[in-house]
PDB file of C-alpha atoms and ligand atoms in Angstrom:
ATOM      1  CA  UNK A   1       0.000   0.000   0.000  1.00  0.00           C
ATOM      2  CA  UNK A   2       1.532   3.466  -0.882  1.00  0.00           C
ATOM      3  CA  UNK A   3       1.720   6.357   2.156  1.00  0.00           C
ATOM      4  CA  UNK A   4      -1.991   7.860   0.717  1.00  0.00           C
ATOM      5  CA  UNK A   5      -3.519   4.578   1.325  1.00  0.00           C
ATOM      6  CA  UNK A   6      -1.689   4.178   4.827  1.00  0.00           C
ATOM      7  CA  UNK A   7      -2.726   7.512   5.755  1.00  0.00           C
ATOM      8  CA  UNK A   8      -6.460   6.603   4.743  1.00  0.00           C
ATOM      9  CA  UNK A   9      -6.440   3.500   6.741  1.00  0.00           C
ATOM     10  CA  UNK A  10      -5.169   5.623   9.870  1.00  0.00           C
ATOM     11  CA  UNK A  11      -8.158   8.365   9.092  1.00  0.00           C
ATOM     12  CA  UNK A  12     -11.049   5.286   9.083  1.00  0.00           C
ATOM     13  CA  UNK A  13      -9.428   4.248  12.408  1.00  0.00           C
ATOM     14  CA  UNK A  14      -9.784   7.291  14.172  1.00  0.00           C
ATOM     15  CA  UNK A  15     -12.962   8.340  12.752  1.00  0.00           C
ATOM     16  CA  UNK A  16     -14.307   4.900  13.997  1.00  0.00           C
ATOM     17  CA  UNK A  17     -12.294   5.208  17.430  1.00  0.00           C
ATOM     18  CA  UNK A  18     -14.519   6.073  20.816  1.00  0.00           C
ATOM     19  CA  UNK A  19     -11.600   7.202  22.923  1.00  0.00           C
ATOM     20  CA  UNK A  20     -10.832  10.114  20.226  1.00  0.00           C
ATOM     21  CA  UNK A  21     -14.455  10.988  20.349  1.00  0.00           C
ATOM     22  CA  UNK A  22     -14.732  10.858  24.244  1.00  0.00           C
ATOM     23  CA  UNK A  23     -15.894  14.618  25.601  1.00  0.00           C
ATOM     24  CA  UNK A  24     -15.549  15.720  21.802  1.00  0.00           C
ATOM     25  CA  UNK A  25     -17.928  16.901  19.437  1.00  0.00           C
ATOM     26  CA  UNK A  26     -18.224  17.504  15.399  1.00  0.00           C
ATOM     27  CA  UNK A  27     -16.588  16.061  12.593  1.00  0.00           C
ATOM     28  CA  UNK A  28     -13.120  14.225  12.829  1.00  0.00           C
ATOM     29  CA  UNK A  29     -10.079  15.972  11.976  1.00  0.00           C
ATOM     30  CA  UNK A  30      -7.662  13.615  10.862  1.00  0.00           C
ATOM     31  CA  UNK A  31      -5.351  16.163   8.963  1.00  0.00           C
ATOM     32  CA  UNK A  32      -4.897  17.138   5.186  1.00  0.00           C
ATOM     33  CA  UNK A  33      -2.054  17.567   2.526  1.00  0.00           C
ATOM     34  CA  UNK A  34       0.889  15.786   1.076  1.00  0.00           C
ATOM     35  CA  UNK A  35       1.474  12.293   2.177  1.00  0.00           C
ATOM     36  CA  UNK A  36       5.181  12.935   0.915  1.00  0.00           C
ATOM     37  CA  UNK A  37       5.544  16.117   2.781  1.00  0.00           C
ATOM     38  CA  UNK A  38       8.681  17.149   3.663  1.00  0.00           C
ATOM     39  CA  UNK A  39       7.446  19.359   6.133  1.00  0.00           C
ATOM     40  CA  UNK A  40       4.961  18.970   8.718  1.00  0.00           C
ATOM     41  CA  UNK A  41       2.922  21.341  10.969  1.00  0.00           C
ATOM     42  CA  UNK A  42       1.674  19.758  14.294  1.00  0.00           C
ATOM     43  CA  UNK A  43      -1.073  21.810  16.340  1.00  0.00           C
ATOM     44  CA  UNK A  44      -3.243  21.208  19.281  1.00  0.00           C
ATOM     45  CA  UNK A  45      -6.508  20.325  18.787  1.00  0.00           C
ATOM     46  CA  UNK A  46      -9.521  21.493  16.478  1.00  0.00           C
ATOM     47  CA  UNK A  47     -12.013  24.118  17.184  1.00  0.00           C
ATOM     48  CA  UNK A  48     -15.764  24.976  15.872  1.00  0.00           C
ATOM     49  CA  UNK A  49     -14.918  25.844  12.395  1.00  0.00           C
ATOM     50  CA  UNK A  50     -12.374  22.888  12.185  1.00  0.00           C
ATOM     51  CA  UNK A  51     -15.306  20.393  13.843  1.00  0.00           C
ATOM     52  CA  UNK A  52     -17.443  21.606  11.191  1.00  0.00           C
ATOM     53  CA  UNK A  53     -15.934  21.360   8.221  1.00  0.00           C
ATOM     54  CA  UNK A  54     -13.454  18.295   9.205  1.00  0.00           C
ATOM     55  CA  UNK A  55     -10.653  20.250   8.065  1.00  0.00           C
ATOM     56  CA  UNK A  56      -7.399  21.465  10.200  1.00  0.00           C
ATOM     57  CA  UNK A  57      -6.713  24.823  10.786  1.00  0.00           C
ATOM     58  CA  UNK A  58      -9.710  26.739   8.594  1.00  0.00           C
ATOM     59  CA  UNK A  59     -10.511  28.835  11.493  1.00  0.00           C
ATOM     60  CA  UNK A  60      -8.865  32.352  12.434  1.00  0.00           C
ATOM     61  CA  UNK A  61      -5.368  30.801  13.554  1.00  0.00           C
ATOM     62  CA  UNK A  62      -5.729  28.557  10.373  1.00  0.00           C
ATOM     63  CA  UNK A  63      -5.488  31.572   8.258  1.00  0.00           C
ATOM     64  CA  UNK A  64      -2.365  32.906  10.128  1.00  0.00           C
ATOM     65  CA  UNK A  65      -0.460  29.369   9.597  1.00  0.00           C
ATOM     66  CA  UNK A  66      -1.465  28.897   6.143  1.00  0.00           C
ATOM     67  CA  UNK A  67      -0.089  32.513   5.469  1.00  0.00           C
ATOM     68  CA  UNK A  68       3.047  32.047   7.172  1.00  0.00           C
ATOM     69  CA  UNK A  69       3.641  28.784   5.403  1.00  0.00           C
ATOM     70  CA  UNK A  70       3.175  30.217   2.097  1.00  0.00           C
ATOM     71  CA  UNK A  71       5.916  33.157   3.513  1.00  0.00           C
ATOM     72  CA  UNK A  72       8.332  30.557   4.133  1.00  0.00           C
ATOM     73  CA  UNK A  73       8.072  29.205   0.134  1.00  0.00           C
ATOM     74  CA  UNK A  74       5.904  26.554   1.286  1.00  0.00           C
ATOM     75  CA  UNK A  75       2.811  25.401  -1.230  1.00  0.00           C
ATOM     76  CA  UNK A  76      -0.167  24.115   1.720  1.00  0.00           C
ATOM     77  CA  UNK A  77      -0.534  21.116  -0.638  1.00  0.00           C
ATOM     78  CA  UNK A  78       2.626  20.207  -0.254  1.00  0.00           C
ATOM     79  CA  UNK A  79       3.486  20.139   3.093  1.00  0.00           C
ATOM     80  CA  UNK A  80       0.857  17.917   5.764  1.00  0.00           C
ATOM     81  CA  UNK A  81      -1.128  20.107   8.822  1.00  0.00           C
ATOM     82  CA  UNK A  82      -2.748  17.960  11.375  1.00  0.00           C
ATOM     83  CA  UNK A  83      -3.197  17.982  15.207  1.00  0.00           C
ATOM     84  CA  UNK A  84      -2.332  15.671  18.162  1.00  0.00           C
ATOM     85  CA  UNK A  85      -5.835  15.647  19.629  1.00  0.00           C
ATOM     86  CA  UNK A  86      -8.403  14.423  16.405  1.00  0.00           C
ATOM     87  CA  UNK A  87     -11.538  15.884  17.651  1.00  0.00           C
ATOM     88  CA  UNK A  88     -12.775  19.277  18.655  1.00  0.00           C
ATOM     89  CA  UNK A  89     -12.845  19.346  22.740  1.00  0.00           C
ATOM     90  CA  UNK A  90     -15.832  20.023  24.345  1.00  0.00           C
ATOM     91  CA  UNK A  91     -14.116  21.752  27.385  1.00  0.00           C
ATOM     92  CA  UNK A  92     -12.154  24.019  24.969  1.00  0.00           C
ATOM     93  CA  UNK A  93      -9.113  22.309  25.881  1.00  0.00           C
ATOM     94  CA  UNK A  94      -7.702  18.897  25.462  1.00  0.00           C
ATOM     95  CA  UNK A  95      -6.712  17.394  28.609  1.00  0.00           C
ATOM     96  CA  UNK A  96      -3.405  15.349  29.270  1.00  0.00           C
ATOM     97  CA  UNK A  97      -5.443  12.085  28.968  1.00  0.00           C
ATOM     98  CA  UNK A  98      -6.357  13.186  25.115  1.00  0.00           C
ATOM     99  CA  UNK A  99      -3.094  14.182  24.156  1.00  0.00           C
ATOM    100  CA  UNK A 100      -1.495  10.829  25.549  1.00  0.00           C
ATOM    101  CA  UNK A 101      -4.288   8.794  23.265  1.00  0.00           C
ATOM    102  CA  UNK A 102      -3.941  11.145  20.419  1.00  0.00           C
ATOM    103  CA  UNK A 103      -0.220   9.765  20.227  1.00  0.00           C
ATOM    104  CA  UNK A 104      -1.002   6.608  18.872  1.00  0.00           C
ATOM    105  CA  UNK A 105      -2.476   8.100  16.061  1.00  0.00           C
ATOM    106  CA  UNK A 106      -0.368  10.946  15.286  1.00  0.00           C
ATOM    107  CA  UNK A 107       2.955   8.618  15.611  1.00  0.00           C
ATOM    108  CA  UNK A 108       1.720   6.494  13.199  1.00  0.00           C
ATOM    109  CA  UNK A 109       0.916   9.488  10.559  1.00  0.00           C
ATOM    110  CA  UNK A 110       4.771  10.627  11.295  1.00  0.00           C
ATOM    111  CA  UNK A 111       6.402   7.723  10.807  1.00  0.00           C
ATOM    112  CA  UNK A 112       4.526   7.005   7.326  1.00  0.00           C
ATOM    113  CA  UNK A 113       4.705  10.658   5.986  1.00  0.00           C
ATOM    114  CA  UNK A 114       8.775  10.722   7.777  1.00  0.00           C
ATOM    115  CA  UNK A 115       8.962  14.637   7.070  1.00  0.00           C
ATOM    116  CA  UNK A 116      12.494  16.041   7.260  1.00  0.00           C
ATOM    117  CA  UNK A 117      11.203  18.566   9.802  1.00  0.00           C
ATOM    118  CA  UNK A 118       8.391  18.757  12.439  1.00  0.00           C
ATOM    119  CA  UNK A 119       7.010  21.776  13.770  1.00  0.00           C
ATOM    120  CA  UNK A 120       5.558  21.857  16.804  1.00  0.00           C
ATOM    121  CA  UNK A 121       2.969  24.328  17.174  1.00  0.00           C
ATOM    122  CA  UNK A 122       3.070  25.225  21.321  1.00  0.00           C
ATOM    123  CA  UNK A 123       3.141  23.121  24.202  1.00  0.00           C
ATOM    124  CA  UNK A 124       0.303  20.867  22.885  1.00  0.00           C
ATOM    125  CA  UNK A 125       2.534  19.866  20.315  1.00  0.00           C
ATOM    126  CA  UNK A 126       5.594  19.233  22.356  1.00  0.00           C
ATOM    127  CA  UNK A 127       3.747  16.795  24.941  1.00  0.00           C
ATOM    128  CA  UNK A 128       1.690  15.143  22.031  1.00  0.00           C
ATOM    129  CA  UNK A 129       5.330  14.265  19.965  1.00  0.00           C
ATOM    130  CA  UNK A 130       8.340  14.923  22.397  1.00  0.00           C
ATOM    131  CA  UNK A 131       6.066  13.638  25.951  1.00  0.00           C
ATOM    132  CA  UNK A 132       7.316  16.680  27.316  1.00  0.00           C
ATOM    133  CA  UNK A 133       6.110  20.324  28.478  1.00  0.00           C
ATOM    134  CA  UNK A 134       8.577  22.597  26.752  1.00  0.00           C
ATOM    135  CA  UNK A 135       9.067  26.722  27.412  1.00  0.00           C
ATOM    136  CA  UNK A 136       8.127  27.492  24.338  1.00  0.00           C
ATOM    137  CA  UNK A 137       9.673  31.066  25.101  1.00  0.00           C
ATOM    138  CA  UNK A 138      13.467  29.334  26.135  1.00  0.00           C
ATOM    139  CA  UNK A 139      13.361  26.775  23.245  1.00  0.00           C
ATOM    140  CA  UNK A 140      11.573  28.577  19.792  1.00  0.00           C
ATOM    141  CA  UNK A 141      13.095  29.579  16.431  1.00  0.00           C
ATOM    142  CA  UNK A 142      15.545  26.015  16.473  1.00  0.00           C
ATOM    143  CA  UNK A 143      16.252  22.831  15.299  1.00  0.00           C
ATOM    144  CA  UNK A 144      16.076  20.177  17.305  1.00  0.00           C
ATOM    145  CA  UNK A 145      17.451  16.548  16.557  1.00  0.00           C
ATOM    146  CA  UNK A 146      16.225  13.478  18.748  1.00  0.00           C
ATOM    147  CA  UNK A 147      16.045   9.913  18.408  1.00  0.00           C
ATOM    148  CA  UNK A 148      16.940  10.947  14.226  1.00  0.00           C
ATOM    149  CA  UNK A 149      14.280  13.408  14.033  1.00  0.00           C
ATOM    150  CA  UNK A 150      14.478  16.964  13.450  1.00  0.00           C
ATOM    151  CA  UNK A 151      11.673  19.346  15.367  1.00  0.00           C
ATOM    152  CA  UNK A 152      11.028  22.981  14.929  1.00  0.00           C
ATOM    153  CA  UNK A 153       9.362  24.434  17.778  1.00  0.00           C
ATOM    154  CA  UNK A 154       7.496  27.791  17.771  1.00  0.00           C
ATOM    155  CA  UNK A 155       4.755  29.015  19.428  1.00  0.00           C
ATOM    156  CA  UNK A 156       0.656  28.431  18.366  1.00  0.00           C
ATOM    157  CA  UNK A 157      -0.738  30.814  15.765  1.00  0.00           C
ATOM    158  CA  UNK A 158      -3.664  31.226  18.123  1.00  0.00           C
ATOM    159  CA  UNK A 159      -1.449  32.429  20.996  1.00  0.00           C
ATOM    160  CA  UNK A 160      -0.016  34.617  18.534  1.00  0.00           C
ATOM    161  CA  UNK A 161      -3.161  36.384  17.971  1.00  0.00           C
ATOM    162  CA  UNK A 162      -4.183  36.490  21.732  1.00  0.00           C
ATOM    163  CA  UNK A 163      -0.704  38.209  23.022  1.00  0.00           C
ATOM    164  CA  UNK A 164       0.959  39.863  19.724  1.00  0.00           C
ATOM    165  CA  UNK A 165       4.733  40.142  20.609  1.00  0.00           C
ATOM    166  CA  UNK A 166       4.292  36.357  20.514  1.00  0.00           C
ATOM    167  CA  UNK A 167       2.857  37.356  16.788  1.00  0.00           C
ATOM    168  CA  UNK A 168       6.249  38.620  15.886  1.00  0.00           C
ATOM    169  CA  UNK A 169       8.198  35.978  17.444  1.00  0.00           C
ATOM    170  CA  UNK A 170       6.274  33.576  15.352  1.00  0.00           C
ATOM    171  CA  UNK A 171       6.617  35.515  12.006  1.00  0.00           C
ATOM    172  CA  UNK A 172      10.779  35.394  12.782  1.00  0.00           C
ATOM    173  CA  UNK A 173      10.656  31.852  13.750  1.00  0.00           C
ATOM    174  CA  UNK A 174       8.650  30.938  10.326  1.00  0.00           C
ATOM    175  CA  UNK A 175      11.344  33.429   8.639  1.00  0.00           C
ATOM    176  CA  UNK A 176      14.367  30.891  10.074  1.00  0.00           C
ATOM    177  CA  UNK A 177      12.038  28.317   8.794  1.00  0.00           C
ATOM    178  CA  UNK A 178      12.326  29.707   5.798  1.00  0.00           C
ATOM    179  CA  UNK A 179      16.211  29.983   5.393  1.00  0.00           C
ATOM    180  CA  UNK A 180      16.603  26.578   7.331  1.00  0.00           C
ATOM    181  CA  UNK A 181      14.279  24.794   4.551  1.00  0.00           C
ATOM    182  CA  UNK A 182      16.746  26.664   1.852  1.00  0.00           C
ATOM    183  CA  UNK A 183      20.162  24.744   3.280  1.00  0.00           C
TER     184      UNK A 183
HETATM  185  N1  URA B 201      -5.941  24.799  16.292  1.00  0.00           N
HETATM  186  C1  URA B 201      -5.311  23.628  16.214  1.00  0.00           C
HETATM  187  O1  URA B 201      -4.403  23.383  16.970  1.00  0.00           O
HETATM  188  N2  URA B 201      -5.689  22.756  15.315  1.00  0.00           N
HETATM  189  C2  URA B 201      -6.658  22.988  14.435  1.00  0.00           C
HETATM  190  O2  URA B 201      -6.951  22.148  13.591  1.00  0.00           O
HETATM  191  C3  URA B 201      -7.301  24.236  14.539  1.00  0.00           C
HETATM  192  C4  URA B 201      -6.942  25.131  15.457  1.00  0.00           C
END
């Protein structure tokens, strides 16, 4: 089976799995984009508009990745968006116990689609693929290599928007992206 067809088989699990949908509500969110991206964008979990239409990052913070990844040279097709947590939390925020479950699924997407870099959008990110609670602030705007891997962390576009120095810090980080995708 080629990596669209493994990627499909992982979307039918989780839209059939009942620990995804536990405390959730709306359509699954499973990701979208290339399955040979080189690149791939890792957020936290979906909201309304994202429950609604099944699509990642379509809401307000959607449009501020999806403009910064065209900035940095990217094409949105080509690259792969998705989200540790699958379904849109009914609390507003997904809770340790989500992000832990979300892990099975979202490993299994990385290791089929094996971008060259990760980028971990905020602390949701970090715990869902490193297992651990990262300052954001201390550790943004670098590469990180583990176990093989290279990681990018920068901060949520939706924190962005709420506190707007974060805003700029994000623009530069996507901007080192940018020159680091160009080596
Ligand atoms: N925020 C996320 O982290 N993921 C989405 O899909 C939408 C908003």
């Amino acid at each position: 089976m080629d990596k669209s067809g493994l990627l499909a088989k992982i979307a039918k699990a989780i839209e059939k799995c009942g620990v995804c949908k536990e405390n959730k509500s709306g359509k699954a969110v499973v990701g979208e984009g290339s399955a040979d991206a080189k690149v791939i964008f890792i957020g936290e979990a979906p909201g309304r508009k994202e429950a609604a239409t099944g699509r990642p990052f379509v809401g307000r913070s959607g449009q501020l990745l999806r403009s910064l990844i065209r900035e940095a040279g990217l094409k949105e097709e080509d690259v792969y968006i998705t989200s540790p947590v699958k379904y849109s939390p009914d609390s507003g925020t997904p809770t340790v116990k989500d992000i832990e479950h979300g892990k099975i699924h979202l490993q299994k997407q990385l290791d089929i689609i094996a971008p060259k870099i990760i980028v971990l959008l905020g602390r949701v990110a970090t715990l869902g693929v490193l297992g651990e609670m990262i300052a954001i602030n201390k550790m943004h705007g670098v590469i990180i290599d583990k176990d093989d891997k290279k990681y990018f962390i920068t901060f949520h576009p939706a924190a962005a928007l709420r506190f707007p120095p974060l805003k700029e810090k994000l623009i530069e980080d996507f901007k080192k992206l940018k020159k680091l995708l160009e080596t």
